[in-house]
XYZ file of C-alpha atoms in Angstrom:
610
model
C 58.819 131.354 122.397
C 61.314 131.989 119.262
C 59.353 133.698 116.166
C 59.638 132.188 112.761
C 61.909 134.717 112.088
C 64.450 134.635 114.298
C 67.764 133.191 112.964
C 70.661 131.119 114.745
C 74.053 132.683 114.006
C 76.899 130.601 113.103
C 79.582 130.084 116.077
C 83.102 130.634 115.347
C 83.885 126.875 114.167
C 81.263 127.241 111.634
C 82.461 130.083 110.625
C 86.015 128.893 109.943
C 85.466 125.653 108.712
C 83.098 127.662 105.999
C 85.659 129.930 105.061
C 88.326 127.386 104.866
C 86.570 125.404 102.463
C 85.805 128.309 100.353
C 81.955 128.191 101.172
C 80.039 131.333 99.694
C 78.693 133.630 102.805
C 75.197 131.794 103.613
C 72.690 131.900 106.535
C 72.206 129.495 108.925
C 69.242 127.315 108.138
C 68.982 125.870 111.708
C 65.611 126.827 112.934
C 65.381 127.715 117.238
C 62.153 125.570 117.945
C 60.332 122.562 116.570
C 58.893 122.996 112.872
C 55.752 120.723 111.841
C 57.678 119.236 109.312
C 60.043 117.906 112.187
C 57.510 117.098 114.521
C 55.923 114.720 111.692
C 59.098 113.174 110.819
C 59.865 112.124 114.430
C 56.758 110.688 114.615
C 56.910 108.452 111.759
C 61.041 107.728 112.149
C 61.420 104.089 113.864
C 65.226 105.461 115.484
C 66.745 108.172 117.092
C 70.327 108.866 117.694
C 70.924 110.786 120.914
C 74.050 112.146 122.240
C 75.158 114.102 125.016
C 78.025 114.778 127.677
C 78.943 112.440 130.891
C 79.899 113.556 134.053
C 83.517 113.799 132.815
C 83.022 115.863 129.746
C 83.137 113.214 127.714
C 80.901 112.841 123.922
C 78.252 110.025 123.607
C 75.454 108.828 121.195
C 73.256 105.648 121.352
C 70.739 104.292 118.697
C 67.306 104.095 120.270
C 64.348 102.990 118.840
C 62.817 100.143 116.459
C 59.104 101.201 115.154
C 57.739 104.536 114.451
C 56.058 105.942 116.958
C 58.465 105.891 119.725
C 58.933 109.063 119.885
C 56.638 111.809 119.406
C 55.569 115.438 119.787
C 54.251 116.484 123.114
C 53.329 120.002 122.576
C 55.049 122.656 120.899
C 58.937 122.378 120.809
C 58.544 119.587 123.674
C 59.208 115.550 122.117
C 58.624 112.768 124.493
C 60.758 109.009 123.761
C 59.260 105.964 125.424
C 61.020 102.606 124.460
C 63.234 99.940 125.254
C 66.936 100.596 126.393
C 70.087 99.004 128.125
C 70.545 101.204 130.703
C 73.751 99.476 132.001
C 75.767 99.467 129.411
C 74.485 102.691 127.231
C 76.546 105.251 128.159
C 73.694 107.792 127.205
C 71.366 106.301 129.067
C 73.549 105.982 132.201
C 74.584 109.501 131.727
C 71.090 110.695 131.156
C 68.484 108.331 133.490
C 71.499 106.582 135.719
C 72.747 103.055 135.583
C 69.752 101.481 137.375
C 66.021 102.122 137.542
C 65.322 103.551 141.195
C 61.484 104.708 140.030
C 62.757 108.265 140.732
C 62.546 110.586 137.408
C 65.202 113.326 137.073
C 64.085 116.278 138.580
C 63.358 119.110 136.156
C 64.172 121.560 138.606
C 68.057 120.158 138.276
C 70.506 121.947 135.884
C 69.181 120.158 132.129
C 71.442 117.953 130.398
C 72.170 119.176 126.877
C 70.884 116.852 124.405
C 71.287 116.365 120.564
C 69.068 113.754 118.362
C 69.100 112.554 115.037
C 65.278 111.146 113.736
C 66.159 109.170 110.733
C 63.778 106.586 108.807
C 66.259 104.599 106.741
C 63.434 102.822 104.236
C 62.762 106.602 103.300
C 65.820 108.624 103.707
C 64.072 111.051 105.753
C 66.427 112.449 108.712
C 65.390 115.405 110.895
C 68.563 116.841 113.545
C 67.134 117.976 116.847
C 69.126 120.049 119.440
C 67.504 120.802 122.996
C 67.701 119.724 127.053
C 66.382 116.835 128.920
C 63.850 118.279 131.242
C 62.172 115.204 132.537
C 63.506 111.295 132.724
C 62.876 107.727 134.200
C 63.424 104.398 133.794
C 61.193 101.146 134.707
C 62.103 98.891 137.621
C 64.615 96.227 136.256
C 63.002 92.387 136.215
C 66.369 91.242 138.456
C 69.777 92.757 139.045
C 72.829 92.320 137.444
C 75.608 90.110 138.008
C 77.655 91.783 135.221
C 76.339 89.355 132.899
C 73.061 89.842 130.755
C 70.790 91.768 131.460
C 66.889 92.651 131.024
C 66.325 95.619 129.240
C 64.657 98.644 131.129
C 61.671 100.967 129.551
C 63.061 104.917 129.189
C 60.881 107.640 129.314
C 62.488 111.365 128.762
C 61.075 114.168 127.599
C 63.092 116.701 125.888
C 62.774 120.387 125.021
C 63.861 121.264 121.457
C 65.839 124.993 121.126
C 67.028 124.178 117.284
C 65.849 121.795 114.585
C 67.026 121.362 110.973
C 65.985 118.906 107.898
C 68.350 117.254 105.919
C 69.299 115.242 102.850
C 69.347 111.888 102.175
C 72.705 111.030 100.455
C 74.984 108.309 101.760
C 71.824 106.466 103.126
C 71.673 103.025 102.444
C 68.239 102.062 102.878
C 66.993 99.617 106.135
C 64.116 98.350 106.743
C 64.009 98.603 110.584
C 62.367 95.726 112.484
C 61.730 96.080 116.671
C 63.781 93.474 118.824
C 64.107 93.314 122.587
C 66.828 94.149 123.578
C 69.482 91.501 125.585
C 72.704 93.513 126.208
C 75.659 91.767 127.664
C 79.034 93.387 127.862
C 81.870 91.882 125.398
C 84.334 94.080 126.142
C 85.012 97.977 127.653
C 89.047 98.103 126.929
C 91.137 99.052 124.380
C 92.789 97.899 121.637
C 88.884 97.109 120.250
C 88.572 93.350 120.152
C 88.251 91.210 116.584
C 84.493 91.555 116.299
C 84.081 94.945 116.807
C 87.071 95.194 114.056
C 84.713 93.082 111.795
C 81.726 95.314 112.571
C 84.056 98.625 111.599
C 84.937 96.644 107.893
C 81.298 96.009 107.566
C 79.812 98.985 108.668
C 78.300 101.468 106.222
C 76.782 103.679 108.636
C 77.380 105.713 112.155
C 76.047 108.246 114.266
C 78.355 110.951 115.643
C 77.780 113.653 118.111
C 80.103 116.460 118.749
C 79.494 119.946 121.295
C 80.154 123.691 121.056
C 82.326 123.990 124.259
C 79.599 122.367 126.242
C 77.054 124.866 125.618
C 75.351 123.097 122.153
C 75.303 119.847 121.024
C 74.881 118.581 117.603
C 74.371 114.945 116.693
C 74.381 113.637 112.890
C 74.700 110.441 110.373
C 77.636 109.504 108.810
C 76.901 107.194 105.943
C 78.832 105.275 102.960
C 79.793 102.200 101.036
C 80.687 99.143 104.009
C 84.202 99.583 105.333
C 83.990 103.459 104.993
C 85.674 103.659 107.891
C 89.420 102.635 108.275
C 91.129 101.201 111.179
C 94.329 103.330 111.098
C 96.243 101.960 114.863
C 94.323 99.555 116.868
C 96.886 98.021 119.755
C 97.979 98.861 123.225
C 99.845 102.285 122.610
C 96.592 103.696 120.533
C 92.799 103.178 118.806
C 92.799 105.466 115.484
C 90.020 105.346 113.171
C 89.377 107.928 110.045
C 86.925 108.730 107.765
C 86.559 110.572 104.669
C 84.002 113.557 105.328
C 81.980 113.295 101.555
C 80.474 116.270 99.863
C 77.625 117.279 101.494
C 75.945 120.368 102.240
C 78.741 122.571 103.399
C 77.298 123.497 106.722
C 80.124 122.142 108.597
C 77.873 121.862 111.910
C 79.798 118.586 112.949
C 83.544 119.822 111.656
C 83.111 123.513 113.417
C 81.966 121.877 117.028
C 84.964 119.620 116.660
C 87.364 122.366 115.123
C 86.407 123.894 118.780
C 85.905 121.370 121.018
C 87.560 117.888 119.612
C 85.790 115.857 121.288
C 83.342 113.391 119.713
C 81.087 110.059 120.587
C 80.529 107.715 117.919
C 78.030 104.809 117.905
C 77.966 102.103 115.309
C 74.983 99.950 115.059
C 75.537 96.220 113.818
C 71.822 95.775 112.018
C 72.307 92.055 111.482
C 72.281 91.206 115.432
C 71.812 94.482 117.335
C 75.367 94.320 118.778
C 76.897 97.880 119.093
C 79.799 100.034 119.641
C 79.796 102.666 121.199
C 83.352 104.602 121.111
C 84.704 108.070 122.560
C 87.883 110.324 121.683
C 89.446 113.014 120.526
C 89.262 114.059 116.740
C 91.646 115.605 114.100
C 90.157 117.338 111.231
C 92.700 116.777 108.361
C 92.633 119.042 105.052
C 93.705 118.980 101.819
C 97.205 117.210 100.907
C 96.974 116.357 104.445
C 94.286 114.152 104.101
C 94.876 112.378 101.045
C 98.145 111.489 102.145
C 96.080 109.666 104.498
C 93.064 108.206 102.294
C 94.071 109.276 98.482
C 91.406 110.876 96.930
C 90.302 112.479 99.827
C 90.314 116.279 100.601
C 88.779 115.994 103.701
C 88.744 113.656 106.489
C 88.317 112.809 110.469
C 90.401 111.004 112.411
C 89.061 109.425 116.015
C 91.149 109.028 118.791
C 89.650 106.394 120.683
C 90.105 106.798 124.587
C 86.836 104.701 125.763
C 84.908 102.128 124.052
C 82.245 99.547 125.133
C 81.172 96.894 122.984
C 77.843 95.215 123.712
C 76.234 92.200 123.049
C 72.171 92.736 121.640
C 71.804 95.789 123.350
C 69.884 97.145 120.272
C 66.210 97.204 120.627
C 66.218 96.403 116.510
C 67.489 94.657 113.547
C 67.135 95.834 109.973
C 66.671 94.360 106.619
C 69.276 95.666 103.750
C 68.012 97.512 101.211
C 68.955 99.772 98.612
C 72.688 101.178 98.809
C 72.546 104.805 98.000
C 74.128 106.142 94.425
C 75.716 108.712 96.119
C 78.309 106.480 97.519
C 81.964 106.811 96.183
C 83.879 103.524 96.694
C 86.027 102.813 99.563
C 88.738 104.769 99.708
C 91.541 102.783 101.438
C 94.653 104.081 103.805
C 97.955 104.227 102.034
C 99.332 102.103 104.144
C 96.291 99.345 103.310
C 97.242 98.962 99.681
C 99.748 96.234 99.427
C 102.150 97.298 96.846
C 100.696 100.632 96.134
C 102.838 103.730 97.294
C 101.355 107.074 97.487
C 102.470 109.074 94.387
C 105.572 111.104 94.666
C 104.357 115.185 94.765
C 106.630 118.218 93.845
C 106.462 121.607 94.007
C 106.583 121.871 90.344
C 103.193 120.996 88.116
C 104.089 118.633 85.732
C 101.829 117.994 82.678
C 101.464 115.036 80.271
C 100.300 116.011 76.646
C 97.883 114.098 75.221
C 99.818 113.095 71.471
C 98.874 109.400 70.173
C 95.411 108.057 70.144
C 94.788 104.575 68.880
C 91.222 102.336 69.319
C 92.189 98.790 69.769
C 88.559 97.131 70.170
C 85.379 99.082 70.921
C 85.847 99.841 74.176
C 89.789 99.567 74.591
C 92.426 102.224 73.275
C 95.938 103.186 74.243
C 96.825 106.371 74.873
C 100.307 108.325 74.309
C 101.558 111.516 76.764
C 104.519 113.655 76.649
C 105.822 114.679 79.788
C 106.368 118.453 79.930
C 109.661 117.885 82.559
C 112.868 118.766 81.786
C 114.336 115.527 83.553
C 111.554 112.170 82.813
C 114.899 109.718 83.512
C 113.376 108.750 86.943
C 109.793 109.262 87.084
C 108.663 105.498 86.322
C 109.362 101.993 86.009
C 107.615 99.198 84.564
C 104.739 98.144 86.415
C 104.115 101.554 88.190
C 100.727 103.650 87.769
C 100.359 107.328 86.685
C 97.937 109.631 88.387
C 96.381 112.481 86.554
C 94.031 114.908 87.356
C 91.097 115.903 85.273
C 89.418 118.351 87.588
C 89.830 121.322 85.898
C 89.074 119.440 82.655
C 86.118 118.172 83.356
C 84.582 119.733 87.066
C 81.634 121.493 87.232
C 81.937 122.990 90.366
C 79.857 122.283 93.676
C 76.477 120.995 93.713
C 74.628 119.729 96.582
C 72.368 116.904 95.222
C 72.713 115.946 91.770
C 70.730 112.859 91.072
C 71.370 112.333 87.539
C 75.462 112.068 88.264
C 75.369 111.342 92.134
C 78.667 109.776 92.172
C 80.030 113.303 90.351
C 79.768 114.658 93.805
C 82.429 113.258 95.728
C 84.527 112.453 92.366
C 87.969 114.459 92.507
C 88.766 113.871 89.076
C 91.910 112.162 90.056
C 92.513 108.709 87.788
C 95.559 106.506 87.974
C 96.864 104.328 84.963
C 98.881 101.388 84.669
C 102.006 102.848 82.038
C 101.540 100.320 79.201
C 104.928 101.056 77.523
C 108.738 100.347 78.614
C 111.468 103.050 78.893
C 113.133 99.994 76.503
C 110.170 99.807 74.002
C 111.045 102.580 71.367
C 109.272 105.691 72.864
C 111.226 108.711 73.557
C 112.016 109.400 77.346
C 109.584 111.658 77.851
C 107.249 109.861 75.911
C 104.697 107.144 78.218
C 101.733 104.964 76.834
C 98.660 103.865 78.624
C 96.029 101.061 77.563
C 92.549 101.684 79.128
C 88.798 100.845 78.726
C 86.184 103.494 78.429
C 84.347 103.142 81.531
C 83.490 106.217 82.941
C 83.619 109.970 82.554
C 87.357 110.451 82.406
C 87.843 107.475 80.000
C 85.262 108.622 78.175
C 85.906 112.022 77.599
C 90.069 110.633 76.442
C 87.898 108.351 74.059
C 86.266 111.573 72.383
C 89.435 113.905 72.748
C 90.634 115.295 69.246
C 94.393 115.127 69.256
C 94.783 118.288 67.431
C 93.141 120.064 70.607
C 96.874 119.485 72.632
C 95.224 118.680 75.498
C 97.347 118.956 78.957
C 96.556 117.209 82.142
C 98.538 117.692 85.572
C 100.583 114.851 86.626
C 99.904 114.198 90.339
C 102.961 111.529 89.910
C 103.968 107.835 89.418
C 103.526 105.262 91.759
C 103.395 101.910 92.251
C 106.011 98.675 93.043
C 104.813 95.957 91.072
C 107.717 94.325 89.271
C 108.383 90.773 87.581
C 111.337 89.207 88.507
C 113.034 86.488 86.400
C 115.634 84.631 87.735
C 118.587 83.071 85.142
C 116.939 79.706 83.967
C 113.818 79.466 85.708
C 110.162 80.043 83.979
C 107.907 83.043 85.182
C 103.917 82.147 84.935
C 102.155 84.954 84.168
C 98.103 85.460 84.608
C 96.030 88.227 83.124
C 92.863 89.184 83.118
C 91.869 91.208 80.235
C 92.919 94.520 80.223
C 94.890 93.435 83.134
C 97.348 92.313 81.082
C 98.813 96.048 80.881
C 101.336 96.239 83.683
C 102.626 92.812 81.870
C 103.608 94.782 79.019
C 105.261 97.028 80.559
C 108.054 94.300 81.319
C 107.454 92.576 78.097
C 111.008 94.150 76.686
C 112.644 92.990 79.848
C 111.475 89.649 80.160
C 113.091 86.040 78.072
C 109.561 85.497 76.520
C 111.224 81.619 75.685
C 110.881 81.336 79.983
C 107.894 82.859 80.526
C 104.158 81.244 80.663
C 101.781 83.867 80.245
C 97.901 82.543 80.430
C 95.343 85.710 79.584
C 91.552 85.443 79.919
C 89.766 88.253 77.334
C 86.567 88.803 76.603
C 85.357 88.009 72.959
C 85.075 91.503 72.445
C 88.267 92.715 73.529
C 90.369 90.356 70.828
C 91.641 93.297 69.316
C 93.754 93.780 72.153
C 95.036 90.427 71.602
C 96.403 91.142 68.172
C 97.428 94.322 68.538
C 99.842 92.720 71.658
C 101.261 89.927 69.320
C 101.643 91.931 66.637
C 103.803 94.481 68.796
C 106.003 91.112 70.203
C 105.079 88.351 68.595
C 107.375 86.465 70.588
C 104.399 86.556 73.533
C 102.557 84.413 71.563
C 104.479 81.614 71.578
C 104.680 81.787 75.265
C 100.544 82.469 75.641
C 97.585 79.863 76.397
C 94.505 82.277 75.182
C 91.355 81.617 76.698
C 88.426 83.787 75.126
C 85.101 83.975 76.276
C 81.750 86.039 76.272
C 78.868 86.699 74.099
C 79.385 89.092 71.292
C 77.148 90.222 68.150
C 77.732 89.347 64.692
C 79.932 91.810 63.583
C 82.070 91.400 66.554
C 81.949 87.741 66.206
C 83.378 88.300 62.927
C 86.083 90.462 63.755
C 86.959 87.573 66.114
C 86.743 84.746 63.315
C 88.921 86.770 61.142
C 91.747 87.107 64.166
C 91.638 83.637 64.627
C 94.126 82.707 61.458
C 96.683 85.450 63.162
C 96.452 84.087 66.186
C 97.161 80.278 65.339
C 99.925 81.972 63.179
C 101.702 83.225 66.069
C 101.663 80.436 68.279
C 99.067 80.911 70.777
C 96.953 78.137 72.144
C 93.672 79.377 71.684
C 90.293 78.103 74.057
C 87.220 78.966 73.521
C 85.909 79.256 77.217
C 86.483 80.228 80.603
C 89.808 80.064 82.659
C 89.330 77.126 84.948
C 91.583 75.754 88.109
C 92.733 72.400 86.320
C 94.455 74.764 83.427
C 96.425 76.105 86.338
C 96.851 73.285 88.168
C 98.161 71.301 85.782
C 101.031 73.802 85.459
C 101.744 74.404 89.099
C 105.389 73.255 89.491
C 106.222 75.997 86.672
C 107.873 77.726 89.698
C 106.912 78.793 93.349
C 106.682 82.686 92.106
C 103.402 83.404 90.191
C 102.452 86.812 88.815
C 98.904 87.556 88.678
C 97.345 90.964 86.923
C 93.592 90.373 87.295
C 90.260 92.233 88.600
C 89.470 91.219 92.198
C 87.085 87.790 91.302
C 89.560 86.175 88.710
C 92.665 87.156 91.313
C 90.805 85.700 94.684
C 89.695 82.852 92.715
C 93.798 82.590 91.587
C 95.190 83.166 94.946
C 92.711 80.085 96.154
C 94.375 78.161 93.253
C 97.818 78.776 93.832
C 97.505 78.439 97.818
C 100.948 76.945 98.474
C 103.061 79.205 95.856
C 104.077 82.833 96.717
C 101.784 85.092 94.234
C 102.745 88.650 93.179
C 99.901 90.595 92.257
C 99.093 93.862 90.519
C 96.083 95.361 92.696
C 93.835 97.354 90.565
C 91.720 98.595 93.652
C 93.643 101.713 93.882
């Protein structure tokens, strides 16, 4: 049996995948037998993810499980699983136990199938990876046969030996509370492209299982985990199934990436906890790096792409369901394919760093200031237009280098620093050419730190580029509605100079305490006001109420028609046949509650997502 101080060694896709990512030299913490820490979290963990190989070579995992208890320690290094399976449709069962129940149990003198597990209680955040071989196996006589159709589920008992074990942490983990089920699988579909419901359970999916081998020899099964829709469909029709993920920060063992860097082959299974549906899905994989993969996901730096080359999609074959529970604060938000982002285009990149200058600093209402940049390039005549985006990066600003957990900034962790801002100004609005505005709220640590920032200190931040192809067009005669939402209203200005305010319709929702954007737009064009229905809204304290009752006399000045609540759908309905093009710069609720609105017009919309 393996002392306690015996050490595995990394294998040579660990070892690359380390260096590549700059990892300091570390041992490996995988441990060669069972520890009692393990053994007690199997024991109390109501599922297990298990993978292995088919006949063909081919990468599996299934979901067992439902109640603690399920699966247990036998004796030292030795873990037995009794429950519930489908062993028709599981391709780790069939692969493991066969597709039907004979009442004959594999026979341990046979060459062992490699095994990997996963023991993970999702209420707790507890996980536990297992590595090992099948050494024993059976299944329960089936009730009846199968026509094809549903089927009764079958009782598995294997027992496997574990030859490496290794704790991990909880981050990404959205906490389940796991409830048992019996399983009643039925086969929706085994081809490819993936049908619509298994699409739907992909955008709604906020956690897999994936389980990837060292050239046969060693298997290694583990969680992926994130905010729902993690997971982006990148090709799904007859010539090819692509999926890709981000791969978050984590603990930098690169287990999972260095099997697949040598053998790119994994087996995916994706649990639906509402009804016990699952996918189960196997391929080829792609690590991508770097540029690489954020030209695929922005804001990535690392990320997976699935070839899909089997799938099988089955009806209840889950012996659980689960209750939602607490998302966990290490999730970053979605971060969506380029190609997802309707009028968003992946910044332009050159070889040449470009910085902006931090010069002009103005506070506009306490949470709301606009920001001026010069442009360190020689040539600024093309690098925006109105209604386009800048990206900058703040990461060697404000990063603080790698950490594994850090619960008092969890979302730190996977944050590259990299913020994009609508450009508030015009190249016709009096700035110099290489001179470009922004209007922001403070809402996080970037904005924050801009909202502090001395101007004397001449700080610099890399340009990653400009971006974006939102633009207002205004045909000769006709009227252009324009909707806002608050600080929305910044790619709007943009175009202001552009645009014959006398034809344009502009109706901007703002928060009570935001009003000093209000005046600070009409007194830069006046002209808006005129053209603006106002509706203001949201508590505020006294002194901010004042400032509000004191704008009040400017605003009336200028024209605007002022209300004193909520946007609602008969304001825009009553001023539908302004023109079948509306322009809508809103958050996500005012915009779906706009597009609802204006059903039958054709809306161009600024989306802030990005």
């Amino acid at each position: 049996m393996a002392s306690i101080h015996e050490r595995v060694p990394w294998h040579q896709g660990e070892d690359v995948m380390q260096r590549t990512m700059r990892v300091p030299g570390q041992g490996n913490p995988t441990n060669p037998f069972l520890t009692p820490n393990g053994a007690r979290l199997i024991q109390s963990s109501p599922l297990l993810a298990l993978g292995t190989l088919d006949d063909t070579g081919r990468t599996w995992t299934t979901l067992l499980g439902g109640e603690a208890g399920f699966a247990r320690p036998l004796a030292p290094s030795i873990v037995g699983i009794r429950t519930l399976v489908d062993a028709v449709h599981d391709p780790v069962i069939s692969s493991l136990l066969g597709r039907k129940p004979q009442n004959n149990p594999v026979d341990p003198s046979t060459k062992h199938h490699a095994v990997s597990a996963l023991a993970i209680a999702l209420a707790t955040r507890d996980r536990y990876k297992l590595a090992g071989k099948l050494v024993a196996g059976d299944l329960d006589q089936w009730a009846k046969d199968s026509d094809g159709g549903q089927v009764p589920p079958a009782e598995a008992q294997m027992v496997i030996k574990i030859e490496g074990s290794l704790g991990n942490c909880p981050k990404y983990l959205n906490k389940k509370q796991i409830i048992p089920a019996v399983p009643d699988p039925a086969l929706l579909s085994s081809t490819l492209p993936l049908p619509a419901e298994a699409i739907h359970l992909l955008a709604k999916a906020d956690l897999f299982f994936i389980t990837s081998s060292y050239d046969g020899s060693s298997m290694s099964t583990n969680h992926r985990g994130g905010p729902p829709g993690f997971v982006r469909v990148m090709q799904n029709d007859r010539s090819s199934t692509t999926l890709i993920y981000p791969e978050y920060s984590g603990n930098r063992l690169y287990q999972t990436l260095g099997n697949l860097w040598v053998t790119p082959k994994a087996g995916i299974v994706i649990p639906d906890f509402d009804n016990g549906n699952v996918l189960y899905l196997t391929g080829s994989t792609d690590i991508v790096i770097g540029k690489d993969a954020a030209a695929l996901l922005p804001r990535s730096n690392l990320a997976v792409k699935v070839h899909v080359e089997e799938a099988r999609f089955v009806q209840a074959g889950l012996a659980f369901r689960a209750q939602q529970g607490e998302a966990s604060p290490y999730n970053p938000p979605v971060r969506f394919l380029v190609t997802e982002r309707a009028g968003i285009d992946p910044p332009a990149v050159t070889n040449q760093t470009v910085y902006a200058r931090l010069i002009g600093k103005e506070i506009l209402a306490p949470s709301i200031g606009r920001f001026r940049f010069r442009v360190s390039a020689a040539d600024t005549g093309r690098l925006w237009a109105p209604g386009q985006y800048v990206a900058l990066a703040f990461d060697k600003e404000l990063g603080a280098g790698y950490s594994h957990m850090r619960d008092d900034d969890p979302l730190s962790l996977n944050d590259d620093l990299v913020r994009t801002f609508t450009v508030s100004s015009s190249r016709r609005g009096g700035l110099p050419e290489d001179e470009f505005e922004i209007t922001i709220r403070s809402v996080g640590k970037v904005t924050h730190s801009l909202f502090r920032q001395n101007i004397r200190a001449g700080l610099e931040i890399p340009i990653k580029g400009f971006a974006g192809t939102f633009s207002i067009k205004q045909p000769d005669g006709e009227v252009v509605p324009l909707v806002a939402g608050g600080i929305g209203i910044t790619p709007l200005l943009a175009h202001l100079p552009e645009l014959d305010l006398k034809r344009a319709k502009l109706f901007w929702t703002i928060n009570v305490r935001d009003i000093g954007l209000v005046v600070d737009t009409f007194d830069r064009c006046p002209q808006l006001a005129g053209s603006t229905t106002l509706y203001v809204s949201g508590d505020a304290d006294a002194a901010v109420r004042g400032q509000e009752l004191q704008s009040r006399p400017s605003l009336a000045r200028y024209g605007a028609q002022v209300f004193h609540r909520r946007m609602e759908e008969s304001d825009i309905q009553g001023e539908r046949d302004l023109s079948m093009t509306w322009y809508i710069c809103a958050g996500s609720r005012l915009r779906q509650a706009l597009l609802s609105w204006l059903s039958a017009k054709n809306v161009v919309y600024e989306d802030f997502d990005y």
